[in-house]
Amino acid sequence: MSNTTITPDAVHAEHGHEDHGHGHHPFQAHHFDDTQQQYDAGKLGIWLFLVTEVLFFSGMFCAYALYRARNPEVFTFASQFLNANLGAFNTCVLLFSSLTMAWAVRCAQLRQRFGLVLNLAITIGCAALFLGVKAVEYTHKWDMHLLPAGYYIPQFTQTAHHAGVSPWLYRLCAIPAVMLVAFAVWFVMTKIKGEKRHSEIAGSMLFSAALFFVGVGVGVGFQNAEAAAHAAHDDGNHEASAHADDSGHASAEHAHAEDSHAHAAQGEHHESVADSYAMASTEPATGSSTATLVPGAPTLDMVDQPGGAGIFFSIYYCMTGVHAIHILAGMGVLTWLLVRATRNEFDEEYFGPVDYVGLYWHIVDLIWIYLFPLLYLIK
Amino acid sequence: MLASLYLVPPTRIEPKTSEKLSFNMSETATHAADSHHGFAHPMPVWQLLAVFFALIALTILTVAQSTWELGSSELVVSLIIATVKASLVILFFMHMIHDKPLNAILFLGSFIFVALFLGFTLMDAAAYRDSIEFKKVEVVTTAE
């Protein structure tokens, strides 16, 4: 493979990198006997850091476990606001980024410079895609006033499942938009000047910024599809009470099933929730002063208490928000790796940094593998 | 002089053919399972892809499982599937299967502490009561 390397003179090629006469790998620090010892030491260090990361997230998982054990109806109520399709999409995106990250480690070990740079760029791009979807999810919830405890206002959830782009999304996308323009300008300039290495970096950054907006598009698309299905669903439910409305509900169900398979599943979800709570609710849905979003589902007065849905959203924002901060930090570190990779600094003796960042990235993916079913797939 | 080593990109040797490297074999006693690559274990592409597709399949299973009527065991089943996915990521993508046992012991040991954390907290929560109950005490007088 061709590399943009500085061709050393013959003496260096024979004796390795004797820049200062020690005869060892240039990236082997002096307190290590050899590169393998350096690698093993770094490995131990990063595994210890991952232990602290596991314990860090376990605090939030403990809050989740405790709260869900004691208030299962709150979780059932609040889970309808989380779009499982978006969650599944994000899971697949992160799994793919784990693949490219592991592949990048392989490329570093085999001195496949182009493969390394490409895989690192795709990993950063997938992270941006993930954050784009997250941005849509968050702003959609802010629109519906699904806020952490203390700010959560239940009566606004009546306007749930509306379509369209949230005004918050434009504000949130302002910084990524600026970055997109800046990277585009930088990329064009490097191409004009013929700076190949810089254009690789700029191109990767531009690619990632563009993928953020692809994620936003995917998120908006899924939200609109869900809103359209729910509009059809709600139309059939507004007139009669829950118990008498079975025929109307069924026809809305059919409209549901035609829209998409995913929403048929969601319709069944409402059905099963309705069945399980039909006995529990002592008053008909329409007669009660607290309206419900889905007939037969837990009524708002059941979940809207000091220990209610607001705390679910506190836990949701805390867990996914801290996870998103980890993704951002990972993107920063991966960018640093990308710059080093374009300088061709990694080989089969020195690939530790790629390996360690890979381990961190896989932990971030692992956390999401657990977050997805626990938050998005509650029945 | 040391600082200059890290500020200036060092000169790189050209990509090797299948010959051994000149500067490592004389000094290091590497535990090389693969002498071609030294101590590195490049993961085969087929393994990478196989693990990825297994993870995707398990994700589809996770989503499908959420639509099944499992009742109270739904949480346990979804956590089991998530743990299988996590094991695949840990063993293969994180190379734990080829790694030193100490790293595995450390990482898996952290879950023992997580279990202690959650276990004791949930055990304590199970003993919560909604209100303070006054315990009935029989007052024994020593009077005649």
PDB file of N, CA and C in Angstrom, chain A residues 73-122:
ATOM      1  N   GLU A  73     -45.927   0.689  37.089  1.00  0.00           N
ATOM      2  CA  GLU A  73     -46.944   1.296  36.222  1.00  0.00           C
ATOM      3  C   GLU A  73     -46.436   2.603  35.615  1.00  0.00           C
ATOM      4  N   VAL A  74     -45.556   3.287  36.338  1.00  0.00           N
ATOM      5  CA  VAL A  74     -44.985   4.522  35.794  1.00  0.00           C
ATOM      6  C   VAL A  74     -44.165   4.214  34.550  1.00  0.00           C
ATOM      7  N   PHE A  75     -43.392   3.126  34.634  1.00  0.00           N
ATOM      8  CA  PHE A  75     -42.547   2.761  33.500  1.00  0.00           C
ATOM      9  C   PHE A  75     -43.379   2.323  32.316  1.00  0.00           C
ATOM     10  N   THR A  76     -44.461   1.592  32.584  1.00  0.00           N
ATOM     11  CA  THR A  76     -45.344   1.188  31.496  1.00  0.00           C
ATOM     12  C   THR A  76     -45.968   2.412  30.838  1.00  0.00           C
ATOM     13  N   PHE A  77     -46.372   3.371  31.655  1.00  0.00           N
ATOM     14  CA  PHE A  77     -46.973   4.584  31.114  1.00  0.00           C
ATOM     15  C   PHE A  77     -45.987   5.363  30.285  1.00  0.00           C
ATOM     16  N   ALA A  78     -44.815   5.600  30.841  1.00  0.00           N
ATOM     17  CA  ALA A  78     -43.867   6.501  30.192  1.00  0.00           C
ATOM     18  C   ALA A  78     -43.208   5.885  28.966  1.00  0.00           C
ATOM     19  N   SER A  79     -43.172   4.547  28.892  1.00  0.00           N
ATOM     20  CA  SER A  79     -42.440   3.924  27.789  1.00  0.00           C
ATOM     21  C   SER A  79     -43.114   4.184  26.452  1.00  0.00           C
ATOM     22  N   GLN A  80     -44.392   4.556  26.456  1.00  0.00           N
ATOM     23  CA  GLN A  80     -45.059   4.812  25.180  1.00  0.00           C
ATOM     24  C   GLN A  80     -44.481   6.040  24.484  1.00  0.00           C
ATOM     25  N   PHE A  81     -43.804   6.897  25.231  1.00  0.00           N
ATOM     26  CA  PHE A  81     -43.252   8.094  24.627  1.00  0.00           C
ATOM     27  C   PHE A  81     -41.896   7.849  23.985  1.00  0.00           C
ATOM     28  N   LEU A  82     -41.338   6.672  24.210  1.00  0.00           N
ATOM     29  CA  LEU A  82     -40.033   6.372  23.634  1.00  0.00           C
ATOM     30  C   LEU A  82     -40.232   5.547  22.378  1.00  0.00           C
ATOM     31  N   ASN A  83     -39.684   6.016  21.280  1.00  0.00           N
ATOM     32  CA  ASN A  83     -39.866   5.349  19.995  1.00  0.00           C
ATOM     33  C   ASN A  83     -38.899   4.176  19.881  1.00  0.00           C
ATOM     34  N   ALA A  84     -39.446   2.959  19.939  1.00  0.00           N
ATOM     35  CA  ALA A  84     -38.593   1.765  19.917  1.00  0.00           C
ATOM     36  C   ALA A  84     -37.876   1.609  18.578  1.00  0.00           C
ATOM     37  N   ASN A  85     -38.483   2.107  17.495  1.00  0.00           N
ATOM     38  CA  ASN A  85     -37.807   1.998  16.194  1.00  0.00           C
ATOM     39  C   ASN A  85     -36.529   2.807  16.176  1.00  0.00           C
ATOM     40  N   LEU A  86     -36.604   4.029  16.742  1.00  0.00           N
ATOM     41  CA  LEU A  86     -35.399   4.853  16.798  1.00  0.00           C
ATOM     42  C   LEU A  86     -34.349   4.209  17.685  1.00  0.00           C
ATOM     43  N   GLY A  87     -34.810   3.616  18.789  1.00  0.00           N
ATOM     44  CA  GLY A  87     -33.870   2.947  19.675  1.00  0.00           C
ATOM     45  C   GLY A  87     -33.187   1.783  18.985  1.00  0.00           C
ATOM     46  N   ALA A  88     -33.950   0.985  18.225  1.00  0.00           N
ATOM     47  CA  ALA A  88     -33.365  -0.145  17.504  1.00  0.00           C
ATOM     48  C   ALA A  88     -32.400   0.348  16.435  1.00  0.00           C
ATOM     49  N   PHE A  89     -32.772   1.419  15.746  1.00  0.00           N
ATOM     50  CA  PHE A  89     -31.887   1.977  14.722  1.00  0.00           C
ATOM     51  C   PHE A  89     -30.572   2.412  15.351  1.00  0.00           C
ATOM     52  N   ASN A  90     -30.661   3.130  16.466  1.00  0.00           N
ATOM     53  CA  ASN A  90     -29.445   3.575  17.150  1.00  0.00           C
ATOM     54  C   ASN A  90     -28.602   2.405  17.617  1.00  0.00           C
ATOM     55  N   THR A  91     -29.274   1.322  18.059  1.00  0.00           N
ATOM     56  CA  THR A  91     -28.514   0.142  18.492  1.00  0.00           C
ATOM     57  C   THR A  91     -27.718  -0.427  17.331  1.00  0.00           C
ATOM     58  N   CYS A  92     -28.358  -0.542  16.163  1.00  0.00           N
ATOM     59  CA  CYS A  92     -27.652  -1.083  15.001  1.00  0.00           C
ATOM     60  C   CYS A  92     -26.512  -0.160  14.577  1.00  0.00           C
ATOM     61  N   VAL A  93     -26.732   1.155  14.666  1.00  0.00           N
ATOM     62  CA  VAL A  93     -25.677   2.099  14.305  1.00  0.00           C
ATOM     63  C   VAL A  93     -24.462   1.911  15.216  1.00  0.00           C
ATOM     64  N   LEU A  94     -24.713   1.789  16.522  1.00  0.00           N
ATOM     65  CA  LEU A  94     -23.591   1.616  17.447  1.00  0.00           C
ATOM     66  C   LEU A  94     -22.906   0.271  17.273  1.00  0.00           C
ATOM     67  N   LEU A  95     -23.680  -0.779  16.968  1.00  0.00           N
ATOM     68  CA  LEU A  95     -23.061  -2.081  16.727  1.00  0.00           C
ATOM     69  C   LEU A  95     -22.156  -2.012  15.502  1.00  0.00           C
ATOM     70  N   PHE A  96     -22.610  -1.303  14.469  1.00  0.00           N
ATOM     71  CA  PHE A  96     -21.784  -1.154  13.270  1.00  0.00           C
ATOM     72  C   PHE A  96     -20.526  -0.360  13.588  1.00  0.00           C
ATOM     73  N   SER A  97     -20.660   0.673  14.436  1.00  0.00           N
ATOM     74  CA  SER A  97     -19.476   1.441  14.790  1.00  0.00           C
ATOM     75  C   SER A  97     -18.502   0.596  15.600  1.00  0.00           C
ATOM     76  N   SER A  98     -19.027  -0.355  16.396  1.00  0.00           N
ATOM     77  CA  SER A  98     -18.135  -1.271  17.108  1.00  0.00           C
ATOM     78  C   SER A  98     -17.383  -2.149  16.124  1.00  0.00           C
ATOM     79  N   LEU A  99     -18.079  -2.586  15.087  1.00  0.00           N
ATOM     80  CA  LEU A  99     -17.419  -3.404  14.055  1.00  0.00           C
ATOM     81  C   LEU A  99     -16.280  -2.624  13.414  1.00  0.00           C
ATOM     82  N   THR A 100     -16.563  -1.380  12.987  1.00  0.00           N
ATOM     83  CA  THR A 100     -15.517  -0.610  12.319  1.00  0.00           C
ATOM     84  C   THR A 100     -14.387  -0.271  13.283  1.00  0.00           C
ATOM     85  N   MET A 101     -14.703  -0.111  14.558  1.00  0.00           N
ATOM     86  CA  MET A 101     -13.648   0.172  15.529  1.00  0.00           C
ATOM     87  C   MET A 101     -12.738  -1.043  15.697  1.00  0.00           C
ATOM     88  N   ALA A 102     -13.336  -2.231  15.840  1.00  0.00           N
ATOM     89  CA  ALA A 102     -12.521  -3.440  15.964  1.00  0.00           C
ATOM     90  C   ALA A 102     -11.711  -3.670  14.689  1.00  0.00           C
ATOM     91  N   TRP A 103     -12.312  -3.358  13.556  1.00  0.00           N
ATOM     92  CA  TRP A 103     -11.601  -3.503  12.284  1.00  0.00           C
ATOM     93  C   TRP A 103     -10.447  -2.507  12.206  1.00  0.00           C
ATOM     94  N   ALA A 104     -10.649  -1.319  12.762  1.00  0.00           N
ATOM     95  CA  ALA A 104      -9.573  -0.318  12.768  1.00  0.00           C
ATOM     96  C   ALA A 104      -8.370  -0.837  13.557  1.00  0.00           C
ATOM     97  N   VAL A 105      -8.632  -1.525  14.671  1.00  0.00           N
ATOM     98  CA  VAL A 105      -7.537  -2.095  15.452  1.00  0.00           C
ATOM     99  C   VAL A 105      -6.768  -3.098  14.591  1.00  0.00           C
ATOM    100  N   ARG A 106      -7.528  -3.922  13.876  1.00  0.00           N
ATOM    101  CA  ARG A 106      -6.882  -4.901  12.988  1.00  0.00           C
ATOM    102  C   ARG A 106      -6.024  -4.192  11.944  1.00  0.00           C
ATOM    103  N   CYS A 107      -6.566  -3.121  11.347  1.00  0.00           N
ATOM    104  CA  CYS A 107      -5.817  -2.388  10.320  1.00  0.00           C
ATOM    105  C   CYS A 107      -4.555  -1.773  10.903  1.00  0.00           C
ATOM    106  N   ALA A 108      -4.635  -1.280  12.137  1.00  0.00           N
ATOM    107  CA  ALA A 108      -3.442  -0.706  12.757  1.00  0.00           C
ATOM    108  C   ALA A 108      -2.370  -1.771  12.931  1.00  0.00           C
ATOM    109  N   GLN A 109      -2.808  -2.970  13.351  1.00  0.00           N
ATOM    110  CA  GLN A 109      -1.849  -4.046  13.574  1.00  0.00           C
ATOM    111  C   GLN A 109      -1.200  -4.516  12.280  1.00  0.00           C
ATOM    112  N   LEU A 110      -1.913  -4.357  11.173  1.00  0.00           N
ATOM    113  CA  LEU A 110      -1.401  -4.836   9.888  1.00  0.00           C
ATOM    114  C   LEU A 110      -0.827  -3.725   9.038  1.00  0.00           C
ATOM    115  N   ARG A 111      -0.697  -2.535   9.625  1.00  0.00           N
ATOM    116  CA  ARG A 111      -0.155  -1.381   8.922  1.00  0.00           C
ATOM    117  C   ARG A 111      -0.979  -1.018   7.691  1.00  0.00           C
ATOM    118  N   GLN A 112      -2.270  -1.300   7.726  1.00  0.00           N
ATOM    119  CA  GLN A 112      -3.122  -0.935   6.599  1.00  0.00           C
ATOM    120  C   GLN A 112      -3.617   0.485   6.849  1.00  0.00           C
ATOM    121  N   ARG A 113      -2.835   1.446   6.452  1.00  0.00           N
ATOM    122  CA  ARG A 113      -3.093   2.827   6.814  1.00  0.00           C
ATOM    123  C   ARG A 113      -4.433   3.315   6.287  1.00  0.00           C
ATOM    124  N   PHE A 114      -4.708   2.999   5.019  1.00  0.00           N
ATOM    125  CA  PHE A 114      -5.955   3.484   4.446  1.00  0.00           C
ATOM    126  C   PHE A 114      -7.162   2.872   5.165  1.00  0.00           C
ATOM    127  N   GLY A 115      -7.075   1.561   5.429  1.00  0.00           N
ATOM    128  CA  GLY A 115      -8.167   0.909   6.149  1.00  0.00           C
ATOM    129  C   GLY A 115      -8.361   1.500   7.531  1.00  0.00           C
ATOM    130  N   LEU A 116      -7.250   1.802   8.200  1.00  0.00           N
ATOM    131  CA  LEU A 116      -7.331   2.368   9.544  1.00  0.00           C
ATOM    132  C   LEU A 116      -8.037   3.715   9.513  1.00  0.00           C
ATOM    133  N   VAL A 117      -7.588   4.602   8.620  1.00  0.00           N
ATOM    134  CA  VAL A 117      -8.191   5.936   8.553  1.00  0.00           C
ATOM    135  C   VAL A 117      -9.669   5.820   8.184  1.00  0.00           C
ATOM    136  N   LEU A 118      -9.967   4.930   7.208  1.00  0.00           N
ATOM    137  CA  LEU A 118     -11.361   4.789   6.779  1.00  0.00           C
ATOM    138  C   LEU A 118     -12.245   4.298   7.918  1.00  0.00           C
ATOM    139  N   ASN A 119     -11.774   3.260   8.639  1.00  0.00           N
ATOM    140  CA  ASN A 119     -12.598   2.699   9.712  1.00  0.00           C
ATOM    141  C   ASN A 119     -12.772   3.685  10.851  1.00  0.00           C
ATOM    142  N   LEU A 120     -11.718   4.442  11.174  1.00  0.00           N
ATOM    143  CA  LEU A 120     -11.861   5.460  12.229  1.00  0.00           C
ATOM    144  C   LEU A 120     -12.865   6.528  11.796  1.00  0.00           C
ATOM    145  N   ALA A 121     -12.795   6.926  10.532  1.00  0.00           N
ATOM    146  CA  ALA A 121     -13.726   7.948  10.041  1.00  0.00           C
ATOM    147  C   ALA A 121     -15.167   7.438  10.102  1.00  0.00           C
ATOM    148  N   ILE A 122     -15.366   6.174   9.726  1.00  0.00           N
ATOM    149  CA  ILE A 122     -16.726   5.626   9.763  1.00  0.00           C
ATOM    150  C   ILE A 122     -17.211   5.522  11.209  1.00  0.00           C
TER     151      ILE A 122
END
